[in-house]
Amino acid sequence: MGIKIISSGLLTTIQDAGRFGYQKEGIIVSGPMDAFALRVANLLVGNEEGAAGIEITFLGPKILFEADHLIALTGGELSPTINGEKIKMDRPIFVPQGSLLQFGAPGLGGRAYVAISGSFTLPQVLGSYATFLRAEVGGFKGRALQAGDQLLCPGPTAIGEKLLQNLVKDKSNWVQAAWMPTLRLFPHLEPQPTLRVIKGPEYKLFTPASQQAFWEQEFTVTTDSDRMGYRLQGVPLMLNEPKEMISSAVTFGTIQVPPEGHPIALLADHQTTGGYPRIGQVITADFSKLAQVPLGQKIRFQEISLEEAQYLYIQQELRIQEIKQAIGYKVRF
């Protein structure tokens, strides 16, 4: 027994860490938009960091639990409730059979993640459970979850079972842990964030005015955006002269500029290569901030060095390790 989708929400998919090792064959990584949030959600229920969870976009689904489960919600604040009662993010929650998880008005951030201890019983495709919608690959039947879908869950992991024992005395009602990892360990989400960026390989091909505008102006995330990339609207960024580009490697956070001058910030379902000039690269430590920006909001870019980006990445990974150690402490005592 597992869960049943009562209503699907705007876009609800199964995602894990991603489908790695096949980009040379043109197969994308896909995976979560906010990988940090999914990793923490999994840790909070005793799963491996990269286990499959549910990615929820802006307007959440209604989920019926057909068995007792230990869950955690992380990422954007989408006003979650269980049986009509508000629940808190970023902590283990026991949900008894028959409970209904649903979401309300979006608050800060645009994507939330639900991890269930033991994850789901689903087939892997090329070693991953990630849903790639355009290719109809992975996840649940290669598509977004729909009303009536039922997903099997194998039951809690050994660590999840210990977390349950510490949390639940009476299984007649849902209960959430009183503790959570300290907030300083989480990315600081902002409605209109400034994202830190290193210069891209083709940065020098842009006019001085466009280079200046890239760092100084605001860009609006247009509604013509999806899991592949955010299309950004602002003052057009222009090259010094037209240039034919050979397709080159791109990744999450690469900022390409098509001929009309409006940048595209690539996201989880980005292609493996691109033929547009790459003016910048959002640093890994800011991927969560980028992924959580709602459509219609504004962003800015701030230049930092490669060395600073590497330092911030290491600090982020150390925060993950702190969370892992804190959960390990809860299991031991």
mmCIF file of N, CA and C in Angstrom, residues 11 44 54 69 95 105 113 129 137 148 153 157 178 185 198 215 218 221 244 261 285 294 324 328 330:
data_model
loop_
_atom_site.group_PDB
_atom_site.id
_atom_site.type_symbol
_atom_site.label_atom_id
_atom_site.label_comp_id
_atom_site.label_asym_id
_atom_site.label_seq_id
_atom_site.Cartn_x
_atom_site.Cartn_y
_atom_site.Cartn_z
ATOM 1 N N LEU A 11 1.735 20.750 -11.565
ATOM 2 C CA LEU A 11 2.707 19.824 -12.161
ATOM 3 C C LEU A 11 3.373 19.061 -11.022
ATOM 4 N N LEU A 44 15.494 13.426 6.110
ATOM 5 C CA LEU A 44 14.583 13.581 7.254
ATOM 6 C C LEU A 44 13.684 12.367 7.475
ATOM 7 N N ILE A 54 8.514 13.256 -4.402
ATOM 8 C CA ILE A 54 7.512 13.954 -5.211
ATOM 9 C C ILE A 54 7.891 15.428 -5.308
ATOM 10 N N HIS A 69 2.561 6.198 7.094
ATOM 11 C CA HIS A 69 3.843 6.553 6.477
ATOM 12 C C HIS A 69 4.555 7.633 7.281
ATOM 13 N N VAL A 95 2.146 10.122 9.310
ATOM 14 C CA VAL A 95 0.825 10.300 8.703
ATOM 15 C C VAL A 95 0.102 8.948 8.722
ATOM 16 N N ALA A 105 -2.440 28.210 -0.788
ATOM 17 C CA ALA A 105 -1.850 29.299 -1.570
ATOM 18 C C ALA A 105 -0.326 29.240 -1.499
ATOM 19 N N TYR A 113 8.825 19.567 -1.936
ATOM 20 C CA TYR A 113 9.188 18.161 -2.127
ATOM 21 C C TYR A 113 8.616 17.329 -0.986
ATOM 22 N N TYR A 129 14.928 7.100 -11.304
ATOM 23 C CA TYR A 129 13.468 7.191 -11.246
ATOM 24 C C TYR A 129 12.969 8.553 -11.754
ATOM 25 N N VAL A 137 9.742 9.485 -20.076
ATOM 26 C CA VAL A 137 10.658 8.500 -19.501
ATOM 27 C C VAL A 137 10.692 8.643 -17.985
ATOM 28 N N GLY A 148 -6.208 9.722 -9.481
ATOM 29 C CA GLY A 148 -6.475 8.292 -9.596
ATOM 30 C C GLY A 148 -5.222 7.429 -9.583
ATOM 31 N N CYS A 153 4.431 1.948 -1.935
ATOM 32 C CA CYS A 153 5.581 2.314 -1.111
ATOM 33 C C CYS A 153 5.987 1.072 -0.313
ATOM 34 N N THR A 157 12.448 2.746 5.848
ATOM 35 C CA THR A 157 13.806 2.235 5.949
ATOM 36 C C THR A 157 14.109 1.953 7.425
ATOM 37 N N ALA A 178 8.978 17.809 16.852
ATOM 38 C CA ALA A 178 9.152 19.152 17.410
ATOM 39 C C ALA A 178 10.472 19.769 16.954
ATOM 40 N N LEU A 185 21.116 26.209 8.074
ATOM 41 C CA LEU A 185 21.615 25.192 7.162
ATOM 42 C C LEU A 185 20.886 25.207 5.821
ATOM 43 N N ILE A 198 29.278 33.178 -12.264
ATOM 44 C CA ILE A 198 30.625 33.387 -12.819
ATOM 45 C C ILE A 198 30.480 33.647 -14.318
ATOM 46 N N TRP A 215 24.843 42.671 -15.390
ATOM 47 C CA TRP A 215 25.064 42.728 -13.939
ATOM 48 C C TRP A 215 24.161 43.733 -13.245
ATOM 49 N N GLU A 218 17.438 44.248 -13.860
ATOM 50 C CA GLU A 218 16.583 43.158 -13.414
ATOM 51 C C GLU A 218 16.084 42.390 -14.633
ATOM 52 N N VAL A 221 11.294 36.608 -14.972
ATOM 53 C CA VAL A 221 11.090 35.223 -15.403
ATOM 54 C C VAL A 221 9.727 35.155 -16.094
ATOM 55 N N GLU A 244 28.790 32.612 -35.571
ATOM 56 C CA GLU A 244 28.321 31.235 -35.639
ATOM 57 C C GLU A 244 28.971 30.444 -34.506
ATOM 58 N N GLY A 261 18.489 38.360 -27.907
ATOM 59 C CA GLY A 261 19.091 39.041 -26.766
ATOM 60 C C GLY A 261 18.463 38.776 -25.412
ATOM 61 N N ALA A 285 25.787 26.580 -5.563
ATOM 62 C CA ALA A 285 25.221 26.910 -4.253
ATOM 63 C C ALA A 285 23.951 27.748 -4.365
ATOM 64 N N PRO A 294 9.295 32.011 -8.585
ATOM 65 C CA PRO A 294 8.031 31.852 -9.307
ATOM 66 C C PRO A 294 8.043 32.618 -10.629
ATOM 67 N N LYS A 324 22.796 15.630 8.118
ATOM 68 C CA LYS A 324 22.877 14.167 8.216
ATOM 69 C C LYS A 324 23.328 13.749 9.624
ATOM 70 N N GLY A 328 21.298 11.610 12.473
ATOM 71 C CA GLY A 328 21.916 10.435 13.068
ATOM 72 C C GLY A 328 21.889 10.502 14.588
ATOM 73 N N LYS A 330 19.592 12.012 16.377
ATOM 74 C CA LYS A 330 18.218 11.754 16.798
ATOM 75 C C LYS A 330 17.909 10.261 16.801
#
